Amino acid sequence: MEDSAPRRSRAAFAGLVGVSQVLGLASVVLTGVWMGHFRGGFAWNGSKQEFNIHPLCMVLGLVFLQGDAILVYRVFHKEPKKNVKLLHGIIHLLALIMSIVGFVAVFDYHRAAKIPDMYSLHSWCGMTTLILFCLQWVMGLMFFLFPVASAWLRASYLPVHVFCGLALLVMSVGTSLLGITETLLFNIMPTYSKFTPEGVLANVLGILLVCFGLVLGHLMTREEYRRPPNPEEEALSVHFKTLTDGGSPTTP
């Protein structure tokens, strides 16, 4: 009976992780269907088909992969933290690569079509998110994966790093919603209010992205889903606390 609550918590956690993956993958698939079926497919030739690469890469990179990179600390809570850090960094790197490809595609299309760059709220939010994402990845690399900072600085920066990760996911989802609305208004504004299939699909995509963000936010902020510290991490925590208090850490 005493173990029933932890079992329910683990079952709820596993269920929510599964839901998050369904929502994330469905978002990527719907973006591919939208751009592939309704917007003419994909190409790298300066045409509108090249623009279509942009939303697919951004949803895949800055939303789905970034969300999964954040989630690995909750899912692989029994694995050595060093391995989880490496996985966290690799998935973030893949997200960064996909995002850069998406940005290059839209700028290349704008240049070929002689469309001005960086005038819309969507573009401002998108560029801000990408720049902060790059900075977050570099800081994570320097502070945690291949640390060059002191233990005291790493301990001080960790809460900021965690907060920025969640904030960037929120920014990515919000920017995606702006992009969805902008694309619909540019392409089907006269018929959007008539519940056309393309408009409905794009609206559903937006709802899926919001739900993905909400489920990830819930998983990352619930105390019972946190990674339990192992003895090595407990020793490091004591080391951090001793340094923070101004004393001399003892050798474990």
Coordinates of N, CA and C in Angstrom, one line a residue:
M1 N 0.8 -1.2 0.0 CA 0.0 0.0 0.0 C 0.9 1.3 0.0
E2 N 2.0 1.2 0.7 CA 2.9 2.4 0.8 C 3.5 2.7 -0.6
D3 N 3.6 1.7 -1.4 CA 4.3 2.0 -2.7 C 3.3 2.4 -3.8
S4 N 2.0 2.4 -3.4 CA 1.0 2.7 -4.5 C 1.1 4.1 -5.0
A5 N 1.3 5.1 -4.1 CA 1.5 6.5 -4.6 C 2.6 6.6 -5.5
P6 N 3.9 6.2 -5.2 CA 5.0 6.3 -6.2 C 4.7 5.5 -7.5
R7 N 4.0 4.4 -7.4 CA 3.7 3.7 -8.6 C 2.7 4.5 -9.5
R8 N 1.7 5.1 -8.8 CA 0.8 5.9 -9.6 C 1.5 7.1 -10.2
S9 N 2.5 7.7 -9.5 CA 3.2 8.8 -10.0 C 4.1 8.4 -11.2
R10 N 4.7 7.2 -11.1 CA 5.5 6.8 -12.2 C 4.6 6.4 -13.4
A11 N 3.5 5.9 -13.2 CA 2.6 5.6 -14.3 C 2.1 6.8 -15.0
A12 N 1.7 7.8 -14.1 CA 1.3 9.1 -14.7 C 2.4 9.8 -15.5
F13 N 3.7 9.7 -15.0 CA 4.8 10.3 -15.7 C 5.0 9.6 -17.0
A14 N 5.0 8.3 -17.0 CA 5.2 7.5 -18.3 C 4.0 7.9 -19.3
G15 N 2.8 8.0 -18.8 CA 1.7 8.3 -19.7 C 1.9 9.7 -20.3
L16 N 2.3 10.7 -19.4 CA 2.5 12.1 -19.9 C 3.6 12.2 -20.9
V17 N 4.7 11.4 -20.7 CA 5.8 11.4 -21.6 C 5.3 10.8 -23.0
G18 N 4.5 9.8 -22.9 CA 4.0 9.2 -24.1 C 3.1 10.2 -24.9
V19 N 2.3 10.9 -24.1 CA 1.4 11.9 -24.7 C 2.2 13.0 -25.4
S20 N 3.3 13.5 -24.7 CA 4.1 14.5 -25.2 C 4.8 14.1 -26.6
Q21 N 5.2 12.8 -26.6 CA 5.8 12.4 -27.9 C 4.8 12.3 -29.0
V22 N 3.6 11.8 -28.7 CA 2.5 11.8 -29.7 C 2.2 13.2 -30.2
L23 N 2.1 14.2 -29.3 CA 1.8 15.5 -29.7 C 2.9 16.1 -30.5
G24 N 4.2 15.9 -30.1 CA 5.3 16.4 -30.8 C 5.4 15.8 -32.2
L25 N 5.3 14.5 -32.3 CA 5.4 13.9 -33.6 C 4.3 14.3 -34.5
A26 N 3.1 14.4 -33.9 CA 1.9 14.8 -34.7 C 2.1 16.2 -35.3
S27 N 2.7 17.1 -34.5 CA 3.0 18.4 -34.9 C 3.9 18.4 -36.1
V28 N 5.0 17.6 -36.0 CA 5.9 17.5 -37.1 C 5.3 17.0 -38.4
V29 N 4.5 15.9 -38.2 CA 3.8 15.3 -39.4 C 2.8 16.3 -40.0
L30 N 2.0 16.9 -39.2 CA 1.0 17.9 -39.7 C 1.7 19.0 -40.4
T31 N 2.9 19.5 -39.9 CA 3.6 20.5 -40.6 C 4.1 20.0 -42.0
G32 N 4.6 18.8 -42.0 CA 5.0 18.2 -43.3 C 3.8 18.1 -44.3
V33 N 2.7 17.6 -43.8 CA 1.5 17.5 -44.6 C 1.0 18.9 -45.1
W34 N 1.0 19.8 -44.3 CA 0.6 21.2 -44.7 C 1.5 21.7 -45.8
M35 N 2.8 21.7 -45.5 CA 3.7 22.2 -46.5 C 3.8 21.3 -47.8
G36 N 3.7 20.0 -47.6 CA 3.8 19.1 -48.7 C 2.6 19.0 -49.6
H37 N 1.4 19.0 -48.9 CA 0.2 18.8 -49.7 C -0.5 20.1 -50.1
F38 N -0.6 21.0 -49.2 CA -1.3 22.3 -49.5 C -0.4 23.4 -50.0
R39 N 0.9 23.3 -49.7 CA 1.8 24.4 -50.2 C 2.7 24.0 -51.3
G40 N 2.6 22.8 -51.8 CA 3.3 22.4 -53.0 C 4.6 21.6 -52.9
G41 N 4.9 21.2 -51.7 CA 6.1 20.4 -51.5 C 7.4 21.1 -51.1
F42 N 8.5 20.5 -51.3 CA 9.8 21.0 -50.9 C 10.8 21.0 -52.0
A43 N 11.7 22.0 -52.0 CA 12.8 22.1 -52.9 C 13.8 23.1 -52.4
W44 N 15.0 23.1 -53.0 CA 16.0 24.1 -52.6 C 16.4 24.8 -53.9
N45 N 15.5 25.7 -54.3 CA 15.7 26.4 -55.6 C 15.3 27.9 -55.6
G46 N 15.0 28.4 -54.4 CA 14.6 29.8 -54.3 C 13.1 30.0 -54.5
S47 N 12.4 28.9 -54.7 CA 10.9 29.1 -54.9 C 10.2 29.0 -53.6
K48 N 8.8 29.0 -53.7 CA 8.0 28.9 -52.5 C 8.2 27.5 -51.8
Q49 N 8.6 26.5 -52.7 CA 8.9 25.2 -52.1 C 10.1 25.2 -51.2
E50 N 11.0 26.1 -51.4 CA 12.1 26.3 -50.5 C 11.7 26.9 -49.2
F51 N 10.8 27.9 -49.3 CA 10.2 28.4 -48.0 C 9.6 27.4 -47.2
N52 N 8.9 26.4 -47.8 CA 8.2 25.3 -47.1 C 9.2 24.5 -46.1
I53 N 10.5 24.6 -46.4 CA 11.4 23.9 -45.6 C 11.5 24.6 -44.2
H54 N 11.3 25.9 -44.2 CA 11.4 26.7 -43.0 C 10.5 26.2 -41.9
P55 N 9.2 26.2 -42.1 CA 8.3 25.8 -41.0 C 8.5 24.4 -40.5
L56 N 8.8 23.5 -41.4 CA 9.1 22.1 -41.0 C 10.3 22.0 -40.2
C57 N 11.4 22.7 -40.5 CA 12.6 22.6 -39.8 C 12.5 23.3 -38.4
M58 N 11.7 24.4 -38.3 CA 11.6 25.1 -37.1 C 10.7 24.3 -36.1
V59 N 9.6 23.7 -36.6 CA 8.8 22.8 -35.7 C 9.6 21.6 -35.2
L60 N 10.3 21.0 -36.2 CA 11.1 19.8 -35.8 C 12.3 20.2 -34.8
G61 N 13.0 21.3 -35.1 CA 14.1 21.6 -34.4 C 13.8 22.4 -33.1
L62 N 13.3 23.6 -33.2 CA 13.1 24.5 -32.0 C 12.0 24.1 -31.1
V63 N 11.1 23.2 -31.6 CA 10.0 22.8 -30.7 C 10.1 21.3 -30.3
F64 N 10.1 20.4 -31.3 CA 10.1 19.0 -30.9 C 11.4 18.5 -30.3
L65 N 12.5 18.8 -31.0 CA 13.8 18.3 -30.5 C 14.2 19.1 -29.3
Q66 N 14.0 20.4 -29.3 CA 14.3 21.1 -28.1 C 13.5 20.6 -26.8
G67 N 12.2 20.3 -27.0 CA 11.5 19.8 -25.9 C 12.0 18.4 -25.5
D68 N 12.4 17.6 -26.4 CA 12.9 16.3 -26.0 C 14.2 16.4 -25.3
A69 N 15.1 17.3 -25.8 CA 16.3 17.5 -25.1 C 16.2 17.9 -23.7
I70 N 15.2 18.8 -23.4 CA 14.9 19.1 -22.0 C 14.3 17.9 -21.2
L71 N 13.6 17.1 -21.9 CA 12.9 16.0 -21.2 C 13.9 14.8 -20.8
V72 N 15.0 14.8 -21.4 CA 15.9 13.6 -21.2 C 16.3 13.5 -19.7
Y73 N 16.4 14.6 -19.0 CA 16.8 14.5 -17.6 C 15.7 13.9 -16.7
R74 N 14.4 14.0 -17.2 CA 13.4 13.3 -16.5 C 13.2 11.9 -16.9
V75 N 13.4 11.6 -18.2 CA 13.2 10.2 -18.6 C 14.3 9.3 -18.2
F76 N 15.5 9.7 -18.4 CA 16.7 8.8 -18.1 C 17.2 9.2 -16.7
H77 N 16.4 9.2 -15.7 CA 16.8 9.6 -14.4 C 17.7 8.6 -13.7
K78 N 17.8 7.3 -14.2 CA 18.6 6.3 -13.6 C 20.0 6.2 -14.3
E79 N 20.1 6.8 -15.4 CA 21.4 6.7 -16.2 C 22.4 7.7 -15.5
P80 N 23.7 7.4 -15.7 CA 24.8 8.3 -15.2 C 24.5 9.7 -15.8
K81 N 24.7 10.7 -14.9 CA 24.4 12.0 -15.4 C 25.2 12.5 -16.5
K82 N 26.5 12.0 -16.6 CA 27.4 12.4 -17.6 C 26.8 12.0 -19.0
N83 N 26.3 10.8 -19.1 CA 25.7 10.3 -20.3 C 24.5 11.1 -20.7
V84 N 23.6 11.5 -19.7 CA 22.4 12.2 -19.9 C 22.8 13.6 -20.4
K85 N 23.8 14.2 -19.8 CA 24.3 15.5 -20.3 C 24.7 15.5 -21.8
L86 N 25.4 14.4 -22.1 CA 25.9 14.3 -23.5 C 24.7 14.1 -24.5
L87 N 23.7 13.3 -24.1 CA 22.5 13.2 -24.9 C 21.8 14.5 -25.0
H88 N 21.7 15.2 -23.9 CA 21.0 16.5 -23.8 C 21.7 17.5 -24.8
G89 N 23.0 17.5 -24.8 CA 23.8 18.4 -25.7 C 23.6 18.0 -27.2
I90 N 23.6 16.7 -27.5 CA 23.6 16.2 -28.8 C 22.2 16.6 -29.4
I91 N 21.1 16.3 -28.7 CA 19.8 16.6 -29.2 C 19.6 18.1 -29.4
H92 N 20.2 18.9 -28.5 CA 20.1 20.3 -28.7 C 20.9 20.8 -29.9
L93 N 22.1 20.1 -30.2 CA 22.8 20.4 -31.4 C 22.1 20.1 -32.6
L94 N 21.4 18.9 -32.7 CA 20.5 18.6 -33.8 C 19.4 19.6 -34.0
A95 N 18.8 20.1 -32.9 CA 17.8 21.1 -33.0 C 18.4 22.4 -33.6
L96 N 19.6 22.7 -33.2 CA 20.2 24.0 -33.7 C 20.5 23.8 -35.1
I97 N 21.0 22.7 -35.6 CA 21.3 22.5 -37.0 C 20.0 22.6 -37.8
M98 N 18.9 21.9 -37.4 CA 17.7 22.0 -38.1 C 17.2 23.5 -38.2
S99 N 17.3 24.2 -37.1 CA 16.9 25.6 -37.0 C 17.6 26.5 -38.0
I100 N 19.0 26.3 -38.1 CA 19.8 27.0 -39.0 C 19.4 26.7 -40.4
V101 N 19.2 25.5 -40.7 CA 18.7 25.1 -42.1 C 17.4 25.8 -42.4
G102 N 16.5 25.9 -41.5 CA 15.2 26.5 -41.7 C 15.4 28.0 -41.9
F103 N 16.3 28.7 -41.1 CA 16.5 30.1 -41.3 C 17.2 30.4 -42.7
V104 N 18.1 29.6 -43.1 CA 18.8 29.8 -44.4 C 17.7 29.6 -45.5
A105 N 16.8 28.7 -45.4 CA 15.8 28.5 -46.4 C 14.9 29.7 -46.6
V106 N 14.5 30.3 -45.5 CA 13.6 31.4 -45.6 C 14.3 32.6 -46.1
F107 N 15.5 32.9 -45.7 CA 16.3 34.0 -46.2 C 16.6 33.9 -47.7
D108 N 16.9 32.6 -48.1 CA 17.2 32.4 -49.5 C 16.0 32.6 -50.3
Y109 N 14.9 32.1 -49.9 CA 13.6 32.4 -50.6 C 13.3 33.9 -50.7
H110 N 13.4 34.6 -49.6 CA 13.2 36.0 -49.6 C 14.1 36.7 -50.6
R111 N 15.3 36.3 -50.6 CA 16.3 37.0 -51.5 C 15.9 36.7 -53.0
A112 N 15.5 35.5 -53.3 CA 15.1 35.1 -54.7 C 13.9 35.8 -55.1
A113 N 12.9 35.9 -54.1 CA 11.6 36.5 -54.5 C 11.6 38.1 -54.2
K114 N 12.7 38.6 -53.8 CA 12.9 40.0 -53.5 C 11.8 40.5 -52.5
I115 N 11.7 39.7 -51.4 CA 10.8 40.0 -50.3 C 11.7 40.6 -49.1
P116 N 11.3 41.6 -48.5 CA 12.1 42.2 -47.4 C 12.2 41.2 -46.2
D117 N 13.3 41.3 -45.5 CA 13.6 40.5 -44.4 C 13.3 41.2 -43.1
M118 N 13.0 40.5 -42.0 CA 13.0 41.0 -40.7 C 12.1 42.2 -40.4
Y119 N 10.9 42.2 -41.0 CA 10.0 43.3 -40.7 C 8.8 42.9 -39.8
S120 N 8.6 41.6 -39.7 CA 7.3 41.2 -39.0 C 7.7 40.8 -37.6
L121 N 6.6 40.8 -36.8 CA 6.8 40.3 -35.4 C 7.3 38.9 -35.3
H122 N 6.8 38.1 -36.2 CA 7.2 36.7 -36.3 C 8.7 36.6 -36.5
S123 N 9.2 37.4 -37.4 CA 10.7 37.3 -37.7 C 11.5 37.9 -36.6
W124 N 11.0 38.9 -35.9 CA 11.8 39.4 -34.7 C 11.8 38.4 -33.6
C125 N 10.7 37.8 -33.3 CA 10.6 36.8 -32.3 C 11.5 35.6 -32.6
G126 N 11.4 35.2 -33.9 CA 12.2 34.0 -34.4 C 13.7 34.2 -34.3
M127 N 14.1 35.4 -34.7 CA 15.6 35.7 -34.6 C 16.0 35.8 -33.2
T128 N 15.2 36.4 -32.3 CA 15.6 36.5 -30.9 C 15.7 35.1 -30.3
T129 N 14.7 34.3 -30.6 CA 14.7 32.9 -30.1 C 15.9 32.1 -30.5
L130 N 16.3 32.2 -31.8 CA 17.4 31.5 -32.3 C 18.7 32.0 -31.7
I131 N 18.9 33.3 -31.6 CA 20.1 33.8 -31.0 C 20.2 33.4 -29.5
L132 N 19.2 33.5 -28.8 CA 19.2 33.0 -27.4 C 19.4 31.5 -27.3
F133 N 18.9 30.8 -28.2 CA 19.0 29.3 -28.2 C 20.5 29.0 -28.4
C134 N 21.2 29.7 -29.4 CA 22.6 29.5 -29.6 C 23.4 29.8 -28.4
L135 N 23.1 30.9 -27.8 CA 23.8 31.3 -26.5 C 23.6 30.3 -25.4
Q136 N 22.3 29.8 -25.3 CA 22.0 28.8 -24.3 C 22.8 27.6 -24.5
W137 N 23.0 27.1 -25.7 CA 23.7 25.9 -26.1 C 25.2 26.1 -25.8
V138 N 25.8 27.2 -26.1 CA 27.2 27.5 -25.9 C 27.4 27.5 -24.4
M139 N 26.6 28.2 -23.6 CA 26.7 28.3 -22.2 C 26.6 27.0 -21.5
G140 N 25.7 26.1 -22.0 CA 25.6 24.8 -21.4 C 26.8 24.0 -21.7
L141 N 27.4 24.1 -22.9 CA 28.6 23.4 -23.3 C 29.8 23.8 -22.4
M142 N 29.9 25.1 -22.1 CA 31.0 25.6 -21.3 C 30.9 25.4 -19.8
F143 N 29.6 25.4 -19.4 CA 29.4 25.3 -17.9 C 29.2 23.8 -17.4
F144 N 28.6 23.0 -18.3 CA 28.3 21.7 -17.8 C 28.8 20.5 -18.6
L145 N 28.8 20.5 -19.9 CA 29.3 19.4 -20.7 C 30.8 19.3 -20.7
F146 N 31.5 20.4 -21.0 CA 32.9 20.5 -21.0 C 33.3 21.7 -20.1
P147 N 33.0 21.6 -18.8 CA 33.0 22.8 -17.9 C 34.4 23.5 -17.9
V148 N 34.4 24.8 -18.1 CA 35.6 25.6 -17.9 C 35.4 26.6 -16.7
A149 N 34.1 26.7 -16.2 CA 33.8 27.5 -15.1 C 34.0 26.8 -13.8
S150 N 34.1 27.6 -12.8 CA 34.3 27.0 -11.4 C 33.1 26.4 -10.9
A151 N 33.2 25.5 -9.9 CA 32.0 24.8 -9.4 C 31.0 25.8 -8.8
W152 N 31.5 26.9 -8.2 CA 30.6 27.9 -7.7 C 29.8 28.6 -8.8
L153 N 30.4 28.9 -9.9 CA 29.7 29.5 -11.0 C 28.7 28.6 -11.6
R154 N 29.1 27.3 -11.8 CA 28.2 26.3 -12.3 C 26.9 26.2 -11.4
A155 N 27.1 26.1 -10.1 CA 26.0 26.0 -9.2 C 25.1 27.2 -9.3
S156 N 25.7 28.4 -9.5 CA 24.9 29.6 -9.5 C 24.2 29.7 -10.8
Y157 N 24.8 29.3 -11.9 CA 24.2 29.4 -13.2 C 23.1 28.3 -13.5
L158 N 23.2 27.2 -12.8 CA 22.3 26.1 -13.1 C 20.8 26.5 -13.1
P159 N 20.3 27.2 -12.1 CA 18.8 27.6 -12.1 C 18.5 28.5 -13.3
V160 N 19.5 29.4 -13.7 CA 19.3 30.2 -14.8 C 19.2 29.4 -16.1
H161 N 20.0 28.4 -16.2 CA 20.0 27.6 -17.4 C 18.7 26.8 -17.5
V162 N 18.2 26.3 -16.4 CA 17.0 25.5 -16.4 C 15.8 26.5 -16.8
F163 N 15.7 27.6 -16.2 CA 14.7 28.6 -16.5 C 14.7 29.0 -18.0
C164 N 15.9 29.3 -18.5 CA 16.1 29.7 -19.9 C 15.7 28.6 -20.9
G165 N 15.9 27.4 -20.5 CA 15.5 26.3 -21.4 C 14.0 26.3 -21.5
L166 N 13.2 26.4 -20.4 CA 11.8 26.4 -20.5 C 11.3 27.7 -21.2
A167 N 11.9 28.8 -20.9 CA 11.5 30.0 -21.6 C 11.7 30.0 -23.1
L168 N 12.8 29.4 -23.5 CA 13.0 29.2 -24.9 C 12.0 28.3 -25.6
L169 N 11.6 27.3 -24.9 CA 10.5 26.4 -25.5 C 9.2 27.2 -25.6
V170 N 8.9 28.0 -24.6 CA 7.7 28.9 -24.7 C 7.8 29.8 -25.9
M171 N 9.0 30.5 -26.0 CA 9.2 31.4 -27.1 C 9.1 30.7 -28.5
S172 N 9.6 29.5 -28.5 CA 9.6 28.7 -29.8 C 8.1 28.4 -30.2
V173 N 7.3 28.0 -29.2 CA 5.9 27.7 -29.5 C 5.2 28.9 -29.9
G174 N 5.4 30.0 -29.2 CA 4.7 31.3 -29.5 C 5.1 31.8 -30.8
T175 N 6.4 31.7 -31.2 CA 6.8 32.2 -32.5 C 6.3 31.3 -33.6
S176 N 6.1 30.0 -33.4 CA 5.5 29.1 -34.3 C 4.1 29.5 -34.6
L177 N 3.3 29.9 -33.5 CA 1.9 30.3 -33.7 C 1.8 31.5 -34.5
L178 N 2.8 32.5 -34.3 CA 2.8 33.7 -35.1 C 3.1 33.3 -36.6
G179 N 4.0 32.4 -36.8 CA 4.3 32.0 -38.2 C 3.1 31.3 -38.8
I180 N 2.4 30.5 -38.1 CA 1.2 29.8 -38.7 C 0.2 30.8 -39.1
T181 N -0.1 31.8 -38.2 CA -1.1 32.8 -38.6 C -0.6 33.6 -39.8
E182 N 0.6 34.0 -39.8 CA 1.2 34.8 -40.9 C 1.1 34.1 -42.2
T183 N 1.4 32.8 -42.2 CA 1.4 32.0 -43.4 C -0.1 31.9 -43.9
L184 N -1.0 31.7 -43.0 CA -2.4 31.6 -43.4 C -2.9 32.9 -44.0
L185 N -2.6 34.0 -43.4 CA -3.1 35.3 -43.8 C -2.5 35.7 -45.2
F186 N -1.2 35.3 -45.4 CA -0.6 35.6 -46.7 C -1.1 34.8 -47.8
N187 N -1.6 33.5 -47.5 CA -1.9 32.6 -48.6 C -3.4 32.3 -48.8
I188 N -4.2 32.3 -47.7 CA -5.6 31.9 -47.9 C -6.5 32.9 -47.1
M189 N -6.1 34.2 -47.0 CA -6.9 35.1 -46.2 C -8.3 35.2 -46.7
P190 N -8.6 35.3 -48.0 CA -10.0 35.4 -48.5 C -10.9 34.2 -48.1
T191 N -10.3 33.0 -47.9 CA -11.1 31.8 -47.6 C -10.9 31.3 -46.2
Y192 N -10.0 31.9 -45.5 CA -9.7 31.4 -44.1 C -10.9 31.3 -43.2
S193 N -11.8 32.3 -43.3 CA -12.9 32.3 -42.4 C -14.0 31.3 -42.8
K194 N -13.8 30.6 -44.0 CA -14.8 29.6 -44.4 C -14.4 28.2 -44.0
F195 N -13.5 28.1 -43.1 CA -13.1 26.8 -42.5 C -12.6 25.8 -43.6
T196 N -11.7 26.4 -44.5 CA -11.1 25.5 -45.5 C -10.2 24.5 -44.9
P197 N -10.0 23.3 -45.6 CA -9.2 22.3 -45.0 C -7.8 22.7 -44.6
E198 N -7.2 23.6 -45.4 CA -5.8 24.0 -45.0 C -5.9 24.9 -43.7
G199 N -6.9 25.7 -43.6 CA -7.0 26.5 -42.4 C -7.2 25.7 -41.2
V200 N -8.1 24.7 -41.3 CA -8.4 23.9 -40.2 C -7.2 23.1 -39.7
L201 N -6.5 22.5 -40.7 CA -5.3 21.7 -40.4 C -4.3 22.6 -39.7
A202 N -4.1 23.8 -40.2 CA -3.1 24.7 -39.5 C -3.5 25.1 -38.1
N203 N -4.8 25.3 -37.9 CA -5.3 25.6 -36.6 C -5.1 24.4 -35.6
V204 N -5.3 23.2 -36.1 CA -5.1 22.0 -35.3 C -3.6 21.9 -35.0
L205 N -2.7 22.2 -35.9 CA -1.3 22.2 -35.7 C -1.0 23.2 -34.5
G206 N -1.5 24.3 -34.6 CA -1.3 25.3 -33.5 C -1.7 24.8 -32.1
I207 N -2.9 24.1 -32.1 CA -3.4 23.6 -30.8 C -2.4 22.5 -30.3
L208 N -1.9 21.6 -31.3 CA -1.0 20.6 -30.9 C 0.3 21.1 -30.3
L209 N 0.8 22.2 -30.9 CA 2.0 22.8 -30.4 C 1.8 23.4 -29.0
V210 N 0.7 24.0 -28.8 CA 0.4 24.5 -27.4 C 0.3 23.4 -26.4
C211 N -0.4 22.3 -26.8 CA -0.5 21.2 -25.9 C 0.8 20.5 -25.6
F212 N 1.7 20.4 -26.6 CA 3.0 19.9 -26.4 C 3.8 20.7 -25.4
G213 N 3.7 22.0 -25.6 CA 4.4 22.9 -24.6 C 3.9 22.8 -23.2
L214 N 2.5 22.7 -23.1 CA 1.9 22.6 -21.8 C 2.3 21.3 -21.1
V215 N 2.3 20.2 -21.8 CA 2.7 18.9 -21.2 C 4.1 18.9 -20.8
L216 N 5.0 19.5 -21.6 CA 6.4 19.5 -21.3 C 6.6 20.4 -20.1
G217 N 5.9 21.5 -20.0 CA 6.0 22.4 -18.9 C 5.6 21.7 -17.6
H218 N 4.5 21.0 -17.7 CA 4.0 20.2 -16.5 C 5.1 19.2 -16.0
L219 N 5.6 18.4 -17.0 CA 6.6 17.4 -16.6 C 7.9 18.0 -16.0
M220 N 8.3 19.2 -16.5 CA 9.5 19.8 -16.0 C 9.4 20.6 -14.7
T221 N 8.1 20.9 -14.3 CA 8.0 21.7 -13.1 C 7.4 20.9 -11.9
R222 N 7.0 19.7 -12.1 CA 6.5 18.8 -11.0 C 7.7 18.3 -10.2
E223 N 7.7 18.5 -8.9 CA 8.8 18.1 -8.1 C 9.0 16.6 -8.1
E224 N 7.9 15.8 -8.1 CA 8.0 14.3 -8.0 C 8.6 13.7 -9.3
Y225 N 8.7 14.5 -10.4 CA 9.2 14.0 -11.6 C 10.7 14.3 -11.7
R226 N 11.3 15.0 -10.8 CA 12.7 15.4 -10.8 C 13.6 14.2 -10.8
R227 N 14.7 14.4 -11.4 CA 15.8 13.3 -11.3 C 16.3 13.2 -9.9
P228 N 16.2 12.0 -9.3 CA 16.7 11.8 -7.9 C 18.2 11.8 -7.9
P229 N 18.9 12.6 -7.1 CA 20.3 12.6 -7.1 C 20.9 11.3 -6.6
N230 N 22.0 10.9 -7.3 CA 22.7 9.7 -6.9 C 23.8 10.1 -5.9
P231 N 24.5 9.2 -5.3 CA 25.5 9.5 -4.3 C 26.6 10.5 -4.8
E232 N 27.0 10.3 -6.1 CA 28.0 11.2 -6.7 C 27.5 12.6 -6.8
E233 N 26.2 12.7 -7.2 CA 25.6 14.1 -7.3 C 25.4 14.7 -6.0
E234 N 25.0 13.9 -5.0 CA 24.9 14.4 -3.6 C 26.2 15.0 -3.1
A235 N 27.3 14.3 -3.4 CA 28.6 14.8 -3.0 C 28.9 16.1 -3.7
L236 N 28.6 16.2 -5.0 CA 28.8 17.4 -5.7 C 27.9 18.5 -5.2
S237 N 26.7 18.2 -4.8 CA 25.8 19.2 -4.2 C 26.4 19.8 -2.9
V238 N 26.9 18.9 -2.1 CA 27.6 19.3 -0.8 C 28.8 20.2 -1.1
H239 N 29.5 19.8 -2.2 CA 30.7 20.6 -2.6 C 30.3 22.0 -3.0
F240 N 29.2 22.1 -3.8 CA 28.7 23.4 -4.3 C 28.2 24.2 -3.1
K241 N 27.5 23.6 -2.1 CA 27.0 24.3 -1.0 C 28.2 24.9 -0.1
T242 N 29.2 24.0 0.0 CA 30.4 24.5 0.8 C 31.0 25.6 0.2
L243 N 31.2 25.6 -1.2 CA 31.8 26.7 -1.9 C 31.0 27.9 -1.8
T244 N 29.6 27.7 -1.9 CA 28.7 28.9 -1.8 C 28.8 29.6 -0.5
D245 N 28.9 28.7 0.6 CA 29.0 29.3 1.9 C 30.3 29.9 2.3
G246 N 31.3 29.7 1.4 CA 32.6 30.3 1.6 C 33.6 29.4 2.3
G247 N 33.3 28.1 2.5 CA 34.2 27.3 3.2 C 35.1 26.5 2.3
S248 N 35.8 25.5 2.8 CA 36.7 24.7 2.0 C 36.0 23.3 1.9
P249 N 35.8 22.9 0.6 CA 35.1 21.6 0.5 C 36.1 20.4 0.9
T250 N 35.5 19.5 1.5 CA 36.3 18.3 1.9 C 36.3 17.3 0.7
T251 N 37.4 16.6 0.7 CA 37.5 15.6 -0.4 C 36.6 14.4 -0.2
P252 N 35.8 14.0 -1.1 CA 34.8 12.9 -0.9 C 35.6 11.6 -0.7

